[in-house]
Amino acid sequence: TAGITQAPTSQILAAGRSMTLRCTQDMRHNAMYWYRQDLGLGLRLIHYSNTAGTTGKGEVPDGYSVSRANTDDFPLTLASAVPSQTSVYFCASSVTGRVTDTQYFGPGTRLTVL
Amino acid sequence: AQSVTQLGSHVSVSEGALVLLRCNYSSSVPPYLFWYVQYPNQGLQLLLKYTSAATLVKGINGFEAEFKKSETSFHLTKPSAHMSDAAEYFCAVRAMDSSYKLIFGSGTRLLVRP
């Protein structure tokens, strides 16, 4: 079982350009999440989706958008990248959004915005 | 508001020595707590979780953690460190809002000396 796949693995992006980070899970999980990881700050939630067709904002949503057209895919789009969006991005999923559910993480996308 | 604090950004132990990674939480409601491990250039993997069933929680790779309400702590321990335990460890608390996101500490990097 692949679990969660993310693409690309890494990317260098010019400031002002747009980019979509892809996330696909094959576990039929209802809930999906996007986090960013920055040194000394741990991981912070960008956006989430408790079920297909719904999304919500996390702690740091500015400059990012998401969509959830189906259960498996949860792409994250940067409309106009800025250097402060340089980070490692992790997609995660859980069976439901229940508090006891384990969140499973993908391998991450390392993004550098110059 | 909920939060977790990890004391010590770096912990160094000798192979075979006790591992103790500290985590304190703040929560106005009964917390659900998690420990994750991150190996270099990989995603996060669940070590163990506390969901109020038992205060001593056993996880993978010989790790365990004890929930102590009086001390608001959930420290991670392992009796004997292995070289393969070298990684970054994150404590997290589940948010009690519509996102049910994980609120992460800033992480502790464990170094294991031969």
PDB file of C-alpha atoms in Angstrom:
ATOM      1  CA  THR A   1       0.000   0.000   0.000  1.00  0.00           C
ATOM      2  CA  ALA A   2       1.436   3.363  -1.022  1.00  0.00           C
ATOM      3  CA  GLY A   3      -0.354   5.348   1.673  1.00  0.00           C
ATOM      4  CA  ILE A   4       0.156   9.018   0.901  1.00  0.00           C
ATOM      5  CA  THR A   5       2.154  10.215  -2.073  1.00  0.00           C
ATOM      6  CA  GLN A   6       3.271  13.795  -2.625  1.00  0.00           C
ATOM      7  CA  ALA A   7       4.702  15.428  -5.712  1.00  0.00           C
ATOM      8  CA  PRO A   8       7.088  16.919  -6.447  1.00  0.00           C
ATOM      9  CA  THR A   9       9.705  15.797  -3.924  1.00  0.00           C
ATOM     10  CA  SER A  10      11.375  19.171  -4.135  1.00  0.00           C
ATOM     11  CA  GLN A  11      11.060  22.344  -6.167  1.00  0.00           C
ATOM     12  CA  ILE A  12      12.783  25.668  -6.633  1.00  0.00           C
ATOM     13  CA  LEU A  13      10.292  28.360  -7.605  1.00  0.00           C
ATOM     14  CA  ALA A  14      10.729  31.959  -8.626  1.00  0.00           C
ATOM     15  CA  ALA A  15       8.835  34.495  -6.542  1.00  0.00           C
ATOM     16  CA  GLY A  16       5.565  35.484  -8.143  1.00  0.00           C
ATOM     17  CA  ARG A  17       5.076  32.162  -9.902  1.00  0.00           C
ATOM     18  CA  SER A  18       2.240  29.797  -9.092  1.00  0.00           C
ATOM     19  CA  MET A  19       2.558  26.169  -8.158  1.00  0.00           C
ATOM     20  CA  THR A  20       0.391  23.242  -7.127  1.00  0.00           C
ATOM     21  CA  LEU A  21       1.632  20.661  -4.664  1.00  0.00           C
ATOM     22  CA  ARG A  22      -0.056  17.335  -5.207  1.00  0.00           C
ATOM     23  CA  CYS A  23      -1.219  14.900  -2.555  1.00  0.00           C
ATOM     24  CA  THR A  24      -2.919  11.560  -3.125  1.00  0.00           C
ATOM     25  CA  GLN A  25      -3.899   8.906  -0.609  1.00  0.00           C
ATOM     26  CA  ASP A  26      -5.096   5.385  -1.292  1.00  0.00           C
ATOM     27  CA  MET A  27      -6.472   4.602   2.159  1.00  0.00           C
ATOM     28  CA  ARG A  28      -9.958   6.016   1.515  1.00  0.00           C
ATOM     29  CA  HIS A  29      -9.522   8.372   4.436  1.00  0.00           C
ATOM     30  CA  ASN A  30     -12.144  11.070   4.786  1.00  0.00           C
ATOM     31  CA  ALA A  31     -10.000  13.753   6.397  1.00  0.00           C
ATOM     32  CA  MET A  32      -6.924  15.342   4.834  1.00  0.00           C
ATOM     33  CA  TYR A  33      -4.557  18.081   5.966  1.00  0.00           C
ATOM     34  CA  TRP A  34      -1.738  20.285   4.742  1.00  0.00           C
ATOM     35  CA  TYR A  35       0.992  21.323   7.178  1.00  0.00           C
ATOM     36  CA  ARG A  36       4.162  23.311   6.717  1.00  0.00           C
ATOM     37  CA  GLN A  37       7.298  22.579   8.721  1.00  0.00           C
ATOM     38  CA  ASP A  38       9.694  25.364   9.609  1.00  0.00           C
ATOM     39  CA  LEU A  39      12.780  25.073  11.771  1.00  0.00           C
ATOM     40  CA  GLY A  40      12.025  25.697  15.421  1.00  0.00           C
ATOM     41  CA  LEU A  41       8.286  25.990  14.827  1.00  0.00           C
ATOM     42  CA  GLY A  42       7.250  22.378  14.396  1.00  0.00           C
ATOM     43  CA  LEU A  43       4.404  21.807  11.953  1.00  0.00           C
ATOM     44  CA  ARG A  44       1.542  24.243  11.432  1.00  0.00           C
ATOM     45  CA  LEU A  45      -1.765  23.571   9.720  1.00  0.00           C
ATOM     46  CA  ILE A  46      -2.432  25.428   6.474  1.00  0.00           C
ATOM     47  CA  HIS A  47      -5.774  23.971   5.335  1.00  0.00           C
ATOM     48  CA  TYR A  48      -7.831  20.896   6.038  1.00  0.00           C
ATOM     49  CA  SER A  49     -10.741  18.916   4.664  1.00  0.00           C
ATOM     50  CA  ASN A  50     -12.960  16.717   6.818  1.00  0.00           C
ATOM     51  CA  THR A  51     -14.632  15.128   3.806  1.00  0.00           C
ATOM     52  CA  ALA A  52     -14.734  15.426   0.032  1.00  0.00           C
ATOM     53  CA  GLY A  53     -16.330  18.668  -1.057  1.00  0.00           C
ATOM     54  CA  THR A  54     -15.485  20.606   2.118  1.00  0.00           C
ATOM     55  CA  THR A  55     -12.393  22.547   3.181  1.00  0.00           C
ATOM     56  CA  GLY A  56     -11.382  24.757   6.078  1.00  0.00           C
ATOM     57  CA  LYS A  57      -8.644  27.183   7.032  1.00  0.00           C
ATOM     58  CA  GLY A  58      -5.908  26.319   9.466  1.00  0.00           C
ATOM     59  CA  GLU A  59      -3.437  28.489  11.363  1.00  0.00           C
ATOM     60  CA  VAL A  60      -1.505  29.852   8.373  1.00  0.00           C
ATOM     61  CA  PRO A  61      -3.797  29.860   5.320  1.00  0.00           C
ATOM     62  CA  ASP A  62      -2.781  33.163   3.694  1.00  0.00           C
ATOM     63  CA  GLY A  63      -1.333  32.722   0.211  1.00  0.00           C
ATOM     64  CA  TYR A  64      -2.586  29.147  -0.129  1.00  0.00           C
ATOM     65  CA  SER A  65      -5.722  27.535  -1.508  1.00  0.00           C
ATOM     66  CA  VAL A  66      -6.999  23.966  -1.611  1.00  0.00           C
ATOM     67  CA  SER A  67      -9.735  21.935  -3.211  1.00  0.00           C
ATOM     68  CA  ARG A  68     -11.187  18.519  -2.442  1.00  0.00           C
ATOM     69  CA  ALA A  69     -13.026  17.276  -5.500  1.00  0.00           C
ATOM     70  CA  ASN A  70     -12.785  13.620  -4.455  1.00  0.00           C
ATOM     71  CA  THR A  71     -11.717  11.474  -1.514  1.00  0.00           C
ATOM     72  CA  ASP A  72      -8.216  10.672  -2.713  1.00  0.00           C
ATOM     73  CA  ASP A  73      -6.742  13.996  -3.826  1.00  0.00           C
ATOM     74  CA  PHE A  74      -6.042  17.193  -1.916  1.00  0.00           C
ATOM     75  CA  PRO A  75      -3.905  19.643  -3.950  1.00  0.00           C
ATOM     76  CA  LEU A  76      -2.383  22.762  -2.398  1.00  0.00           C
ATOM     77  CA  THR A  77      -1.936  25.804  -4.637  1.00  0.00           C
ATOM     78  CA  LEU A  78       0.313  28.796  -4.166  1.00  0.00           C
ATOM     79  CA  ALA A  79      -1.127  31.500  -6.422  1.00  0.00           C
ATOM     80  CA  SER A  80       1.864  33.854  -6.292  1.00  0.00           C
ATOM     81  CA  ALA A  81       4.779  32.470  -4.327  1.00  0.00           C
ATOM     82  CA  VAL A  82       6.784  34.589  -1.883  1.00  0.00           C
ATOM     83  CA  PRO A  83      10.102  33.747  -0.180  1.00  0.00           C
ATOM     84  CA  SER A  84       8.380  33.266   3.198  1.00  0.00           C
ATOM     85  CA  GLN A  85       6.645  30.242   1.705  1.00  0.00           C
ATOM     86  CA  THR A  86       9.964  28.445   1.564  1.00  0.00           C
ATOM     87  CA  SER A  87       9.296  25.414   3.715  1.00  0.00           C
ATOM     88  CA  VAL A  88       8.723  21.681   3.788  1.00  0.00           C
ATOM     89  CA  TYR A  89       5.097  20.812   3.122  1.00  0.00           C
ATOM     90  CA  PHE A  90       3.456  17.694   4.477  1.00  0.00           C
ATOM     91  CA  CYS A  91       0.140  16.230   3.511  1.00  0.00           C
ATOM     92  CA  ALA A  92      -1.634  14.038   6.067  1.00  0.00           C
ATOM     93  CA  SER A  93      -4.824  12.037   6.292  1.00  0.00           C
ATOM     94  CA  SER A  94      -6.959  10.273   8.871  1.00  0.00           C
ATOM     95  CA  VAL A  95      -9.930   7.947   8.666  1.00  0.00           C
ATOM     96  CA  THR A  96     -12.214  10.654   9.977  1.00  0.00           C
ATOM     97  CA  GLY A  97     -11.675  13.910  11.807  1.00  0.00           C
ATOM     98  CA  ARG A  98     -12.246  12.278  15.221  1.00  0.00           C
ATOM     99  CA  VAL A  99      -9.914  13.370  17.983  1.00  0.00           C
ATOM    100  CA  THR A 100      -8.554   9.854  18.590  1.00  0.00           C
ATOM    101  CA  ASP A 101      -7.773   9.137  14.944  1.00  0.00           C
ATOM    102  CA  THR A 102      -4.158   8.823  13.900  1.00  0.00           C
ATOM    103  CA  GLN A 103      -2.970  11.223  11.232  1.00  0.00           C
ATOM    104  CA  TYR A 104      -0.722   9.598   8.639  1.00  0.00           C
ATOM    105  CA  PHE A 105       1.861  11.744   6.898  1.00  0.00           C
ATOM    106  CA  GLY A 106       3.276  11.777   3.411  1.00  0.00           C
ATOM    107  CA  PRO A 107       7.008  12.101   2.654  1.00  0.00           C
ATOM    108  CA  GLY A 108       6.859  15.857   2.122  1.00  0.00           C
ATOM    109  CA  THR A 109       7.669  18.415  -0.566  1.00  0.00           C
ATOM    110  CA  ARG A 110      10.627  20.719  -0.037  1.00  0.00           C
ATOM    111  CA  LEU A 111       9.878  24.088  -1.630  1.00  0.00           C
ATOM    112  CA  THR A 112      12.341  26.924  -2.063  1.00  0.00           C
ATOM    113  CA  VAL A 113      11.031  30.286  -3.276  1.00  0.00           C
ATOM    114  CA  LEU A 114      13.686  32.659  -4.589  1.00  0.00           C
TER     115      LEU A 114
ATOM    116  CA  ALA B   1      -6.084  27.474  23.760  1.00  0.00           C
ATOM    117  CA  GLN B   2      -4.109  24.275  23.623  1.00  0.00           C
ATOM    118  CA  SER B   3      -0.362  24.001  23.262  1.00  0.00           C
ATOM    119  CA  VAL B   4       2.589  21.742  23.880  1.00  0.00           C
ATOM    120  CA  THR B   5       6.100  22.624  24.966  1.00  0.00           C
ATOM    121  CA  GLN B   6       9.088  20.410  24.347  1.00  0.00           C
ATOM    122  CA  LEU B   7      11.998  21.146  26.638  1.00  0.00           C
ATOM    123  CA  GLY B   8      15.346  20.819  24.915  1.00  0.00           C
ATOM    124  CA  SER B   9      15.771  21.226  21.182  1.00  0.00           C
ATOM    125  CA  HIS B  10      18.635  18.724  21.272  1.00  0.00           C
ATOM    126  CA  VAL B  11      19.183  15.722  23.527  1.00  0.00           C
ATOM    127  CA  SER B  12      22.329  13.606  23.356  1.00  0.00           C
ATOM    128  CA  VAL B  13      22.638  10.159  24.926  1.00  0.00           C
ATOM    129  CA  SER B  14      25.055   7.277  24.723  1.00  0.00           C
ATOM    130  CA  GLU B  15      24.011   4.055  23.062  1.00  0.00           C
ATOM    131  CA  GLY B  16      22.377   1.866  25.701  1.00  0.00           C
ATOM    132  CA  ALA B  17      21.444   4.793  27.950  1.00  0.00           C
ATOM    133  CA  LEU B  18      17.980   5.883  28.972  1.00  0.00           C
ATOM    134  CA  VAL B  19      16.170   8.183  26.583  1.00  0.00           C
ATOM    135  CA  LEU B  20      13.935  10.868  28.124  1.00  0.00           C
ATOM    136  CA  LEU B  21      12.258  13.454  25.909  1.00  0.00           C
ATOM    137  CA  ARG B  22      10.079  15.971  27.717  1.00  0.00           C
ATOM    138  CA  CYS B  23       6.685  17.273  26.699  1.00  0.00           C
ATOM    139  CA  ASN B  24       4.330  19.461  28.697  1.00  0.00           C
ATOM    140  CA  TYR B  25       0.877  20.374  27.512  1.00  0.00           C
ATOM    141  CA  SER B  26      -1.645  23.085  28.169  1.00  0.00           C
ATOM    142  CA  SER B  27      -5.296  22.297  27.681  1.00  0.00           C
ATOM    143  CA  SER B  28      -8.564  23.371  29.254  1.00  0.00           C
ATOM    144  CA  VAL B  29     -10.186  20.075  28.250  1.00  0.00           C
ATOM    145  CA  PRO B  30      -8.940  16.498  28.570  1.00  0.00           C
ATOM    146  CA  PRO B  31      -6.157  16.268  26.004  1.00  0.00           C
ATOM    147  CA  TYR B  32      -5.432  13.731  23.330  1.00  0.00           C
ATOM    148  CA  LEU B  33      -1.647  13.535  22.975  1.00  0.00           C
ATOM    149  CA  PHE B  34       0.648  12.082  20.358  1.00  0.00           C
ATOM    150  CA  TRP B  35       4.342  11.454  19.823  1.00  0.00           C
ATOM    151  CA  TYR B  36       5.707  11.309  16.289  1.00  0.00           C
ATOM    152  CA  VAL B  37       9.198  10.549  15.010  1.00  0.00           C
ATOM    153  CA  GLN B  38      10.783  12.024  11.891  1.00  0.00           C
ATOM    154  CA  TYR B  39      13.844  10.440  10.338  1.00  0.00           C
ATOM    155  CA  PRO B  40      15.970  12.583   8.011  1.00  0.00           C
ATOM    156  CA  ASN B  41      14.198  13.573   4.807  1.00  0.00           C
ATOM    157  CA  GLN B  42      11.112  11.578   5.683  1.00  0.00           C
ATOM    158  CA  GLY B  43       7.587  12.240   6.834  1.00  0.00           C
ATOM    159  CA  LEU B  44       6.324  11.826  10.381  1.00  0.00           C
ATOM    160  CA  GLN B  45       5.560   8.408  11.825  1.00  0.00           C
ATOM    161  CA  LEU B  46       3.342   7.819  14.843  1.00  0.00           C
ATOM    162  CA  LEU B  47       5.159   6.408  17.867  1.00  0.00           C
ATOM    163  CA  LEU B  48       2.231   6.340  20.275  1.00  0.00           C
ATOM    164  CA  LYS B  49      -0.892   8.178  21.354  1.00  0.00           C
ATOM    165  CA  TYR B  50      -2.815   8.859  24.537  1.00  0.00           C
ATOM    166  CA  THR B  51      -6.578   8.717  24.204  1.00  0.00           C
ATOM    167  CA  SER B  52      -7.515   8.462  27.918  1.00  0.00           C
ATOM    168  CA  ALA B  53      -7.742   4.649  28.003  1.00  0.00           C
ATOM    169  CA  ALA B  54      -4.538   4.147  30.029  1.00  0.00           C
ATOM    170  CA  THR B  55      -2.023   6.586  31.451  1.00  0.00           C
ATOM    171  CA  LEU B  56       0.995   4.489  30.441  1.00  0.00           C
ATOM    172  CA  VAL B  57       1.093   4.131  26.700  1.00  0.00           C
ATOM    173  CA  LYS B  58       3.397   1.744  24.890  1.00  0.00           C
ATOM    174  CA  GLY B  59       4.441   2.476  21.351  1.00  0.00           C
ATOM    175  CA  ILE B  60       6.628   1.150  18.605  1.00  0.00           C
ATOM    176  CA  ASN B  61      10.395   0.593  18.779  1.00  0.00           C
ATOM    177  CA  GLY B  62      10.373   0.169  22.572  1.00  0.00           C
ATOM    178  CA  PHE B  63       9.154   3.691  23.368  1.00  0.00           C
ATOM    179  CA  GLU B  64       6.552   4.504  25.969  1.00  0.00           C
ATOM    180  CA  ALA B  65       5.033   7.612  27.497  1.00  0.00           C
ATOM    181  CA  GLU B  66       3.160   8.312  30.699  1.00  0.00           C
ATOM    182  CA  PHE B  67       0.326  10.802  30.949  1.00  0.00           C
ATOM    183  CA  LYS B  68       0.534  12.726  34.217  1.00  0.00           C
ATOM    184  CA  LYS B  69      -2.359  15.104  34.670  1.00  0.00           C
ATOM    185  CA  SER B  70      -0.980  16.621  37.870  1.00  0.00           C
ATOM    186  CA  GLU B  71       2.216  17.595  36.054  1.00  0.00           C
ATOM    187  CA  THR B  72       0.547  18.290  32.671  1.00  0.00           C
ATOM    188  CA  SER B  73       3.246  16.112  31.151  1.00  0.00           C
ATOM    189  CA  PHE B  74       3.555  13.365  28.567  1.00  0.00           C
ATOM    190  CA  HIS B  75       7.251  12.527  28.526  1.00  0.00           C
ATOM    191  CA  LEU B  76       8.627   9.946  26.094  1.00  0.00           C
ATOM    192  CA  THR B  77      11.058   7.301  27.363  1.00  0.00           C
ATOM    193  CA  LYS B  78      13.024   4.318  26.160  1.00  0.00           C
ATOM    194  CA  PRO B  79      15.161   2.222  28.512  1.00  0.00           C
ATOM    195  CA  SER B  80      18.076   1.685  26.147  1.00  0.00           C
ATOM    196  CA  ALA B  81      18.934   3.899  23.185  1.00  0.00           C
ATOM    197  CA  HIS B  82      19.952   2.437  19.838  1.00  0.00           C
ATOM    198  CA  MET B  83      21.848   4.217  17.109  1.00  0.00           C
ATOM    199  CA  SER B  84      18.766   3.844  14.927  1.00  0.00           C
ATOM    200  CA  ASP B  85      16.768   6.034  17.374  1.00  0.00           C
ATOM    201  CA  ALA B  86      18.598   9.135  16.182  1.00  0.00           C
ATOM    202  CA  ALA B  87      15.844  11.323  14.730  1.00  0.00           C
ATOM    203  CA  GLU B  88      13.612  14.283  15.528  1.00  0.00           C
ATOM    204  CA  TYR B  89      10.705  13.713  17.867  1.00  0.00           C
ATOM    205  CA  PHE B  90       7.540  15.764  18.017  1.00  0.00           C
ATOM    206  CA  CYS B  91       4.910  15.917  20.721  1.00  0.00           C
ATOM    207  CA  ALA B  92       1.458  17.041  19.649  1.00  0.00           C
ATOM    208  CA  VAL B  93      -1.979  17.687  21.129  1.00  0.00           C
ATOM    209  CA  ARG B  94      -5.204  17.349  19.193  1.00  0.00           C
ATOM    210  CA  ALA B  95      -7.087  20.615  18.773  1.00  0.00           C
ATOM    211  CA  MET B  96     -10.686  20.632  19.939  1.00  0.00           C
ATOM    212  CA  ASP B  97     -12.029  22.757  17.105  1.00  0.00           C
ATOM    213  CA  SER B  98     -13.596  21.894  13.761  1.00  0.00           C
ATOM    214  CA  SER B  99     -10.219  21.086  12.220  1.00  0.00           C
ATOM    215  CA  TYR B 100      -9.111  18.596  14.895  1.00  0.00           C
ATOM    216  CA  LYS B 101      -5.648  19.516  13.768  1.00  0.00           C
ATOM    217  CA  LEU B 102      -2.494  18.431  15.559  1.00  0.00           C
ATOM    218  CA  ILE B 103      -0.778  21.219  17.476  1.00  0.00           C
ATOM    219  CA  PHE B 104       2.905  20.389  17.462  1.00  0.00           C
ATOM    220  CA  GLY B 105       5.760  21.261  19.739  1.00  0.00           C
ATOM    221  CA  SER B 106       8.935  22.592  18.203  1.00  0.00           C
ATOM    222  CA  GLY B 107      10.607  19.200  18.238  1.00  0.00           C
ATOM    223  CA  THR B 108      13.582  17.561  19.955  1.00  0.00           C
ATOM    224  CA  ARG B 109      16.480  16.170  17.991  1.00  0.00           C
ATOM    225  CA  LEU B 110      17.869  13.015  19.595  1.00  0.00           C
ATOM    226  CA  LEU B 111      21.547  12.276  19.045  1.00  0.00           C
ATOM    227  CA  VAL B 112      22.878   8.845  19.999  1.00  0.00           C
ATOM    228  CA  ARG B 113      26.594   8.548  20.659  1.00  0.00           C
ATOM    229  CA  PRO B 114      28.344   5.229  20.064  1.00  0.00           C
TER     230      PRO B 114
END
